[in-house]
Amino acid sequence: MRKRWNDLLCTALLPIMGLVISSTGAAEPETLTLRQLAQELRARNAQFIQAEQERQQIEARIPQALAWDQPMIGMEQAPVPSNPANINRSQGMSYRLTQTMSFPGKKRLAADILEAEAGSAGAQIDGLYVDLLAELKRQYYQLLALQQQAEINRNTLERLNQVKQVAKVRYANNAAAFVDYMNAQVAQGSAENDVYQTQRQIEQTQQGLNTLIGRNPTQALTVAVEPLEALNLRPLTELIHASQGQHPNLRNSAYRIQAARKNLDLAKKAYYPDMQVILTKNSNHPPYGLAGNEYGVEVDLILPTWFFEREKAGVSEANAGVISAQAGAELAWRQVQLEIANAYSQIQQVLKEKELLQQRRLPEAQAAYRLALNSYANNAGDFNGLLLAQQNLRDTELSAAWVDSALQQAKAALDAAMGLGMDTP
């Protein structure tokens, strides 16, 4: 009786328990588009946060460079007979305010150098975004290709199952050896292993994307399958010319040249003296009295060192910095040209591969498999030829799936070589 009551109780509770489990189950992950992934990358990637804070540190030094030097306030007891600490017997005292002032233009140049360095840091942040965006696009299109590969693997399993059934029928009719059926079984097992490997590659790519956009690598991630971007390939010379005014590395080089030239101007101003002003109030009521109307003004010039050796060395160092910055800018420009040319060549190569796949290889592989299957099913074909045709079809389908991904990855590499972001026309 008790067992029957327990069974009835469990039966009554099952719908309620199922409702609770379904209501507390994990929510489906949000499907992210490529643009949303790029937004997550810019907002959450730790490298951007670090680089932006470094740029803000440079900007915070600009008002410090423009600020006046800190004044110095002093008090003097003199003369003090017998013991320097016996200030109660001092015969006179004075208060002094000392202010050092740089030669006009020095502080402004120092601030200009920092502003150029801040601009350089901003250009480096843009360059970091371009590089990480290219990696994001590469992994995104790789994930889409892997998902297509998983679908091809499933289709391959269905075809091999069909081949296995045909071999089984032929064996039952004494038209084929049992080894044909076993070979089909082995090929199907190998295809199942490909399914597992592809799924593992999909998981690894999802983990890489999560890490790139600042998420937990094991967090569930689903990406939207978007239509592939249309490829409007302009002439190579136009692409190189367009990148000259927008590439972050080139802007960074321009800021570095600007900073080097300002540093040279500042080094030349080291030949001019700074100034120090001292205001003094004398008191006739030592040790702390303020009575008295006697004041003093002192103006000092802080002269360069003897024979200007230090200043000459500073100018030589700054000149070398300008030459180095100019050489760096030339090197960056050549590197940009080389990267654009390489990416452009890669796109052209992939386009030729895609054209060959669509026009010849894929139709031929499909026709060869259908012919081999029909021949074998009609007792006229060789089993090894059928397996070879099936394998060739699978390899060609995989190549066709990956060629679109390779084309989009090459386009992403070209965008990065030109310094283009997500919204850059």
CSV table of C-alpha atoms in Angstrom, one decimal, residues 64-388:
chain,number,residue,atom,x,y,z
A,64,GLN,CA,51.6,69.8,-15.0
A,65,ALA,CA,54.1,70.9,-17.6
A,66,LEU,CA,52.4,74.2,-18.1
A,67,ALA,CA,52.2,75.0,-14.4
A,68,TRP,CA,54.6,77.4,-12.7
A,69,ASP,CA,57.4,75.9,-10.6
A,70,GLN,CA,56.5,75.7,-7.0
A,71,PRO,CA,57.5,78.7,-4.9
A,72,MET,CA,59.8,78.5,-2.0
A,73,ILE,CA,59.3,80.4,1.3
A,74,GLY,CA,62.1,80.8,3.8
A,75,MET,CA,63.0,82.5,7.0
A,76,GLU,CA,66.5,83.7,8.0
A,77,GLN,CA,67.8,84.6,11.5
A,78,ALA,CA,71.1,86.5,11.3
A,79,PRO,CA,73.4,87.1,13.0
A,80,VAL,CA,72.9,84.6,15.9
A,81,PRO,CA,75.9,84.9,18.3
A,82,SER,CA,77.6,81.9,20.0
A,83,ASN,CA,75.1,79.1,19.0
A,84,PRO,CA,73.2,78.7,15.7
A,85,ALA,CA,70.2,77.3,17.7
A,86,ASN,CA,70.0,80.3,20.0
A,87,ILE,CA,67.6,82.2,17.7
A,88,ASN,CA,66.2,84.2,20.7
A,89,ARG,CA,69.4,86.3,20.6
A,90,SER,CA,69.1,86.9,16.9
A,91,GLN,CA,69.9,90.5,15.9
A,92,GLY,CA,67.8,90.5,12.7
A,93,MET,CA,65.5,88.3,10.6
A,94,SER,CA,64.0,88.2,7.2
A,95,TYR,CA,61.3,86.4,5.3
A,96,ARG,CA,61.9,85.3,1.7
A,97,LEU,CA,59.7,84.2,-1.2
A,98,THR,CA,61.6,82.6,-4.1
A,99,GLN,CA,60.0,81.9,-7.5
A,100,THR,CA,61.8,80.3,-10.4
A,101,MET,CA,60.6,81.1,-13.9
A,102,SER,CA,61.6,79.3,-17.1
A,103,PHE,CA,62.6,81.2,-20.2
A,104,PRO,CA,59.5,82.1,-22.2
A,105,GLY,CA,58.4,79.3,-24.5
A,106,LYS,CA,60.1,76.4,-22.7
A,107,LYS,CA,57.0,75.2,-20.8
A,108,ARG,CA,54.8,75.5,-23.9
A,109,LEU,CA,57.2,73.4,-25.8
A,110,ALA,CA,57.3,70.8,-23.1
A,111,ALA,CA,53.4,70.7,-23.2
A,112,ASP,CA,53.5,70.4,-27.0
A,113,ILE,CA,55.7,67.4,-26.7
A,114,LEU,CA,53.3,65.7,-24.3
A,115,GLU,CA,50.3,66.6,-26.6
A,116,ALA,CA,52.1,64.9,-29.5
A,117,GLU,CA,52.8,61.9,-27.3
A,118,ALA,CA,49.2,61.7,-26.3
A,119,GLY,CA,48.2,61.8,-30.0
A,120,SER,CA,50.7,59.1,-30.7
A,121,ALA,CA,49.1,57.0,-27.9
A,122,GLY,CA,45.7,57.6,-29.4
A,123,ALA,CA,46.9,56.4,-32.8
A,124,GLN,CA,48.4,53.3,-31.2
A,125,ILE,CA,45.0,52.6,-29.6
A,126,ASP,CA,43.4,52.8,-33.1
A,127,GLY,CA,46.1,50.5,-34.4
A,128,LEU,CA,45.5,48.0,-31.6
A,129,TYR,CA,41.8,48.1,-32.5
A,130,VAL,CA,42.5,47.5,-36.2
A,131,ASP,CA,44.7,44.5,-35.4
A,132,LEU,CA,42.3,42.9,-32.9
A,133,LEU,CA,39.4,43.5,-35.2
A,134,ALA,CA,41.2,41.6,-37.9
A,135,GLU,CA,41.8,38.7,-35.5
A,136,LEU,CA,38.1,38.9,-34.5
A,137,LYS,CA,37.0,38.7,-38.1
A,138,ARG,CA,39.4,35.8,-38.8
A,139,GLN,CA,38.0,33.8,-35.9
A,140,TYR,CA,34.4,34.7,-36.7
A,141,TYR,CA,34.7,33.5,-40.3
A,142,GLN,CA,36.7,30.5,-39.2
A,143,LEU,CA,33.8,29.6,-36.9
A,144,LEU,CA,31.3,29.9,-39.7
A,145,ALA,CA,33.4,27.7,-41.9
A,146,LEU,CA,33.7,25.1,-39.1
A,147,GLN,CA,30.0,25.1,-38.7
A,148,GLN,CA,29.7,24.5,-42.5
A,149,GLN,CA,32.3,21.7,-42.1
A,150,ALA,CA,30.2,20.1,-39.4
A,151,GLU,CA,27.2,20.1,-41.8
A,152,ILE,CA,29.3,18.6,-44.6
A,153,ASN,CA,30.5,15.9,-42.1
A,154,ARG,CA,26.8,15.0,-41.4
A,155,ASN,CA,26.1,14.8,-45.1
A,156,THR,CA,29.2,12.6,-45.5
A,157,LEU,CA,27.8,10.2,-42.8
A,158,GLU,CA,24.5,10.0,-44.7
A,159,ARG,CA,26.3,9.2,-48.0
A,160,LEU,CA,28.5,6.6,-46.4
A,161,ASN,CA,25.5,5.0,-44.8
A,162,GLN,CA,23.9,4.9,-48.3
A,163,VAL,CA,27.1,3.3,-49.6
A,164,LYS,CA,27.1,0.8,-46.8
A,165,GLN,CA,23.5,-0.2,-47.5
A,166,VAL,CA,24.3,-0.6,-51.2
A,167,ALA,CA,27.2,-2.8,-50.3
A,168,LYS,CA,25.0,-4.8,-47.9
A,169,VAL,CA,22.4,-5.4,-50.7
A,170,ARG,CA,25.1,-6.4,-53.2
A,171,TYR,CA,26.6,-8.8,-50.6
A,172,ALA,CA,23.2,-10.3,-49.9
A,173,ASN,CA,22.8,-10.9,-53.7
A,174,ASN,CA,26.3,-12.4,-53.9
A,175,ALA,CA,27.4,-9.6,-56.1
A,176,ALA,CA,30.0,-8.2,-53.8
A,177,ALA,CA,32.4,-9.4,-51.2
A,178,PHE,CA,31.7,-8.8,-47.5
A,179,VAL,CA,34.9,-6.7,-47.3
A,180,ASP,CA,33.1,-4.0,-49.3
A,181,TYR,CA,30.6,-3.7,-46.4
A,182,MET,CA,33.4,-3.7,-43.8
A,183,ASN,CA,35.3,-1.0,-45.7
A,184,ALA,CA,32.2,1.2,-45.8
A,185,GLN,CA,31.8,0.6,-42.1
A,186,VAL,CA,35.4,1.7,-41.5
A,187,ALA,CA,34.9,4.8,-43.7
A,188,GLN,CA,31.8,5.7,-41.7
A,189,GLY,CA,33.7,5.4,-38.4
A,190,SER,CA,36.4,7.6,-39.7
A,191,ALA,CA,33.7,10.2,-40.7
A,192,GLU,CA,32.2,10.0,-37.2
A,193,ASN,CA,35.7,10.8,-35.8
A,194,ASP,CA,35.8,13.8,-38.1
A,195,VAL,CA,32.5,15.0,-36.6
A,196,TYR,CA,34.0,14.9,-33.1
A,197,GLN,CA,37.2,16.7,-34.2
A,198,THR,CA,35.2,19.4,-36.0
A,199,GLN,CA,33.1,20.0,-32.9
A,200,ARG,CA,36.2,20.3,-30.8
A,201,GLN,CA,37.6,22.9,-33.2
A,202,ILE,CA,34.3,24.8,-33.0
A,203,GLU,CA,34.5,24.9,-29.2
A,204,GLN,CA,38.1,26.1,-29.3
A,205,THR,CA,37.2,28.9,-31.7
A,206,GLN,CA,34.3,29.9,-29.5
A,207,GLN,CA,36.6,30.0,-26.6
A,208,GLY,CA,39.1,32.2,-28.5
A,209,LEU,CA,36.3,34.6,-29.5
A,210,ASN,CA,35.1,34.8,-25.9
A,211,THR,CA,38.6,35.7,-24.7
A,212,LEU,CA,39.1,38.3,-27.4
A,213,ILE,CA,35.9,40.1,-26.4
A,214,GLY,CA,36.7,40.0,-22.7
A,215,ARG,CA,34.4,37.2,-21.6
A,216,ASN,CA,34.9,34.0,-19.8
A,217,PRO,CA,36.3,31.5,-22.3
A,218,THR,CA,33.8,28.8,-21.3
A,219,GLN,CA,30.8,31.1,-21.6
A,220,ALA,CA,28.2,30.0,-24.1
A,221,LEU,CA,28.6,31.9,-27.4
A,222,THR,CA,26.4,31.8,-30.5
A,223,VAL,CA,27.2,33.9,-33.5
A,224,ALA,CA,24.8,35.0,-36.2
A,225,VAL,CA,25.4,33.6,-39.7
A,226,GLU,CA,25.5,36.8,-41.8
A,227,PRO,CA,25.6,37.1,-45.6
A,228,LEU,CA,29.2,37.3,-46.8
A,229,GLU,CA,30.3,40.8,-47.5
A,230,ALA,CA,30.4,41.8,-51.2
A,231,LEU,CA,34.0,42.2,-52.4
A,232,ASN,CA,34.5,45.4,-54.4
A,233,LEU,CA,38.2,45.3,-55.0
A,234,ARG,CA,39.7,48.6,-56.1
A,235,PRO,CA,43.0,48.9,-57.9
A,236,LEU,CA,46.1,48.3,-55.7
A,237,THR,CA,47.4,51.9,-56.3
A,238,GLU,CA,44.1,53.4,-55.0
A,239,LEU,CA,44.2,51.3,-51.9
A,240,ILE,CA,47.7,52.3,-51.1
A,241,HIS,CA,47.0,55.9,-51.7
A,242,ALA,CA,43.8,55.8,-49.5
A,243,SER,CA,45.8,54.2,-46.6
A,244,GLN,CA,48.3,57.0,-46.5
A,245,GLY,CA,46.0,59.4,-44.7
A,246,GLN,CA,44.1,57.0,-42.4
A,247,HIS,CA,46.4,54.2,-41.2
A,248,PRO,CA,47.0,54.5,-37.4
A,249,ASN,CA,50.7,53.5,-37.8
A,250,LEU,CA,51.3,56.4,-40.2
A,251,ARG,CA,49.5,58.8,-37.9
A,252,ASN,CA,51.5,57.5,-35.0
A,253,SER,CA,54.7,58.2,-37.0
A,254,ALA,CA,53.6,61.7,-37.8
A,255,TYR,CA,53.0,62.4,-34.1
A,256,ARG,CA,56.4,61.0,-33.3
A,257,ILE,CA,58.0,63.3,-35.8
A,258,GLN,CA,56.1,66.3,-34.3
A,259,ALA,CA,57.2,65.4,-30.8
A,260,ALA,CA,60.9,65.0,-32.0
A,261,ARG,CA,60.8,68.4,-33.6
A,262,LYS,CA,59.3,70.1,-30.6
A,263,ASN,CA,62.0,68.4,-28.5
A,264,LEU,CA,64.7,69.8,-30.8
A,265,ASP,CA,63.2,73.3,-30.3
A,266,LEU,CA,63.2,72.8,-26.6
A,267,ALA,CA,66.8,71.6,-26.7
A,268,LYS,CA,67.8,74.8,-28.5
A,269,LYS,CA,66.1,76.9,-25.9
A,270,ALA,CA,68.4,75.4,-23.3
A,271,TYR,CA,70.9,78.0,-24.4
A,272,TYR,CA,68.7,80.7,-22.9
A,273,PRO,CA,68.8,81.4,-19.2
A,274,ASP,CA,66.0,80.8,-16.7
A,275,MET,CA,65.2,83.4,-14.1
A,276,GLN,CA,64.7,83.5,-10.3
A,277,VAL,CA,63.0,86.2,-8.4
A,278,ILE,CA,63.4,86.6,-4.6
A,279,LEU,CA,61.3,88.9,-2.6
A,280,THR,CA,62.6,89.7,1.0
A,281,LYS,CA,61.0,91.4,4.0
A,282,ASN,CA,63.4,92.4,6.8
A,283,SER,CA,62.2,92.7,10.4
A,284,ASN,CA,63.8,94.5,13.3
A,285,HIS,CA,61.9,92.4,15.9
A,286,PRO,CA,63.6,89.0,15.9
A,287,PRO,CA,63.1,86.1,16.2
A,288,TYR,CA,59.5,86.1,14.8
A,289,GLY,CA,58.3,89.7,14.6
A,290,LEU,CA,57.0,91.1,11.3
A,291,ALA,CA,57.5,94.8,12.2
A,292,GLY,CA,59.6,96.9,9.8
A,293,ASN,CA,59.2,98.3,6.4
A,294,GLU,CA,62.4,97.2,4.8
A,295,TYR,CA,62.0,95.1,1.6
A,296,GLY,CA,64.4,93.6,-0.9
A,297,VAL,CA,64.1,92.4,-4.5
A,298,GLU,CA,66.6,90.0,-6.0
A,299,VAL,CA,66.6,88.8,-9.7
A,300,ASP,CA,68.9,85.9,-10.6
A,301,LEU,CA,69.7,84.4,-14.0
A,302,ILE,CA,70.3,80.7,-14.1
A,303,LEU,CA,72.9,80.5,-16.8
A,304,PRO,CA,73.8,77.5,-19.0
A,305,THR,CA,76.8,75.5,-18.1
A,306,TRP,CA,80.3,76.5,-19.0
A,307,PHE,CA,81.1,76.4,-22.7
A,308,PHE,CA,77.6,75.1,-23.4
A,309,GLU,CA,78.8,71.5,-23.6
A,310,ARG,CA,75.6,70.2,-22.0
A,311,GLU,CA,73.4,72.2,-24.3
A,312,LYS,CA,75.3,71.1,-27.4
A,313,ALA,CA,74.9,67.5,-26.4
A,314,GLY,CA,71.2,68.0,-25.9
A,315,VAL,CA,70.7,69.5,-29.3
A,316,SER,CA,72.7,66.7,-30.9
A,317,GLU,CA,70.5,64.2,-29.1
A,318,ALA,CA,67.4,65.9,-30.3
A,319,ASN,CA,68.6,66.1,-33.9
A,320,ALA,CA,69.3,62.4,-33.8
A,321,GLY,CA,65.7,61.9,-32.4
A,322,VAL,CA,64.3,63.8,-35.4
A,323,ILE,CA,66.3,61.8,-37.9
A,324,SER,CA,65.2,58.6,-36.2
A,325,ALA,CA,61.5,59.5,-36.2
A,326,GLN,CA,61.7,60.4,-39.9
A,327,ALA,CA,63.3,57.1,-40.7
A,328,GLY,CA,60.7,55.3,-38.6
A,329,ALA,CA,57.9,57.0,-40.5
A,330,GLU,CA,59.5,55.9,-43.8
A,331,LEU,CA,59.8,52.4,-42.5
A,332,ALA,CA,56.2,52.4,-41.4
A,333,TRP,CA,55.0,53.6,-44.8
A,334,ARG,CA,57.0,50.9,-46.6
A,335,GLN,CA,55.6,48.3,-44.2
A,336,VAL,CA,52.1,49.4,-44.9
A,337,GLN,CA,52.6,49.2,-48.6
A,338,LEU,CA,54.1,45.7,-48.3
A,339,GLU,CA,51.2,44.5,-46.1
A,340,ILE,CA,48.6,45.9,-48.5
A,341,ALA,CA,50.3,44.3,-51.5
A,342,ASN,CA,50.5,40.9,-49.8
A,343,ALA,CA,46.9,41.0,-48.7
A,344,TYR,CA,45.8,42.1,-52.2
A,345,SER,CA,47.7,39.3,-53.7
A,346,GLN,CA,46.2,36.8,-51.3
A,347,ILE,CA,42.7,38.0,-52.2
A,348,GLN,CA,43.4,37.5,-55.9
A,349,GLN,CA,44.7,34.0,-55.3
A,350,VAL,CA,41.6,33.0,-53.3
A,351,LEU,CA,39.3,34.5,-55.9
A,352,LYS,CA,41.0,32.2,-58.5
A,353,GLU,CA,40.6,29.2,-56.2
A,354,LYS,CA,36.9,30.0,-55.7
A,355,GLU,CA,36.3,30.4,-59.4
A,356,LEU,CA,38.0,27.0,-60.1
A,357,LEU,CA,36.0,25.3,-57.3
A,358,GLN,CA,32.6,26.7,-58.4
A,359,GLN,CA,33.1,26.2,-62.2
A,360,ARG,CA,35.0,22.9,-62.3
A,361,ARG,CA,36.1,21.0,-59.2
A,362,LEU,CA,32.8,20.9,-57.3
A,363,PRO,CA,30.5,20.0,-60.3
A,364,GLU,CA,33.0,17.4,-61.4
A,365,ALA,CA,33.3,15.8,-58.0
A,366,GLN,CA,29.5,15.7,-57.6
A,367,ALA,CA,29.1,14.1,-61.0
A,368,ALA,CA,31.9,11.6,-60.3
A,369,TYR,CA,30.3,10.5,-57.1
A,370,ARG,CA,26.8,10.1,-58.6
A,371,LEU,CA,28.3,8.1,-61.5
A,372,ALA,CA,30.4,5.9,-59.2
A,373,LEU,CA,27.4,5.2,-56.9
A,374,ASN,CA,25.0,4.3,-59.8
A,375,SER,CA,27.6,2.1,-61.4
A,376,TYR,CA,28.3,0.2,-58.1
A,377,ALA,CA,24.6,-0.1,-57.4
A,378,ASN,CA,24.1,-1.6,-60.8
A,379,ASN,CA,27.0,-4.1,-60.3
A,380,ALA,CA,29.2,-2.3,-62.8
A,381,GLY,CA,31.5,-0.3,-60.6
A,382,ASP,CA,34.4,-0.8,-58.4
A,383,PHE,CA,33.9,-0.3,-54.6
A,384,ASN,CA,37.3,1.4,-54.1
A,385,GLY,CA,36.5,3.8,-56.9
A,386,LEU,CA,33.2,4.6,-55.1
A,387,LEU,CA,35.0,5.3,-51.8
A,388,LEU,CA,37.5,7.4,-53.6
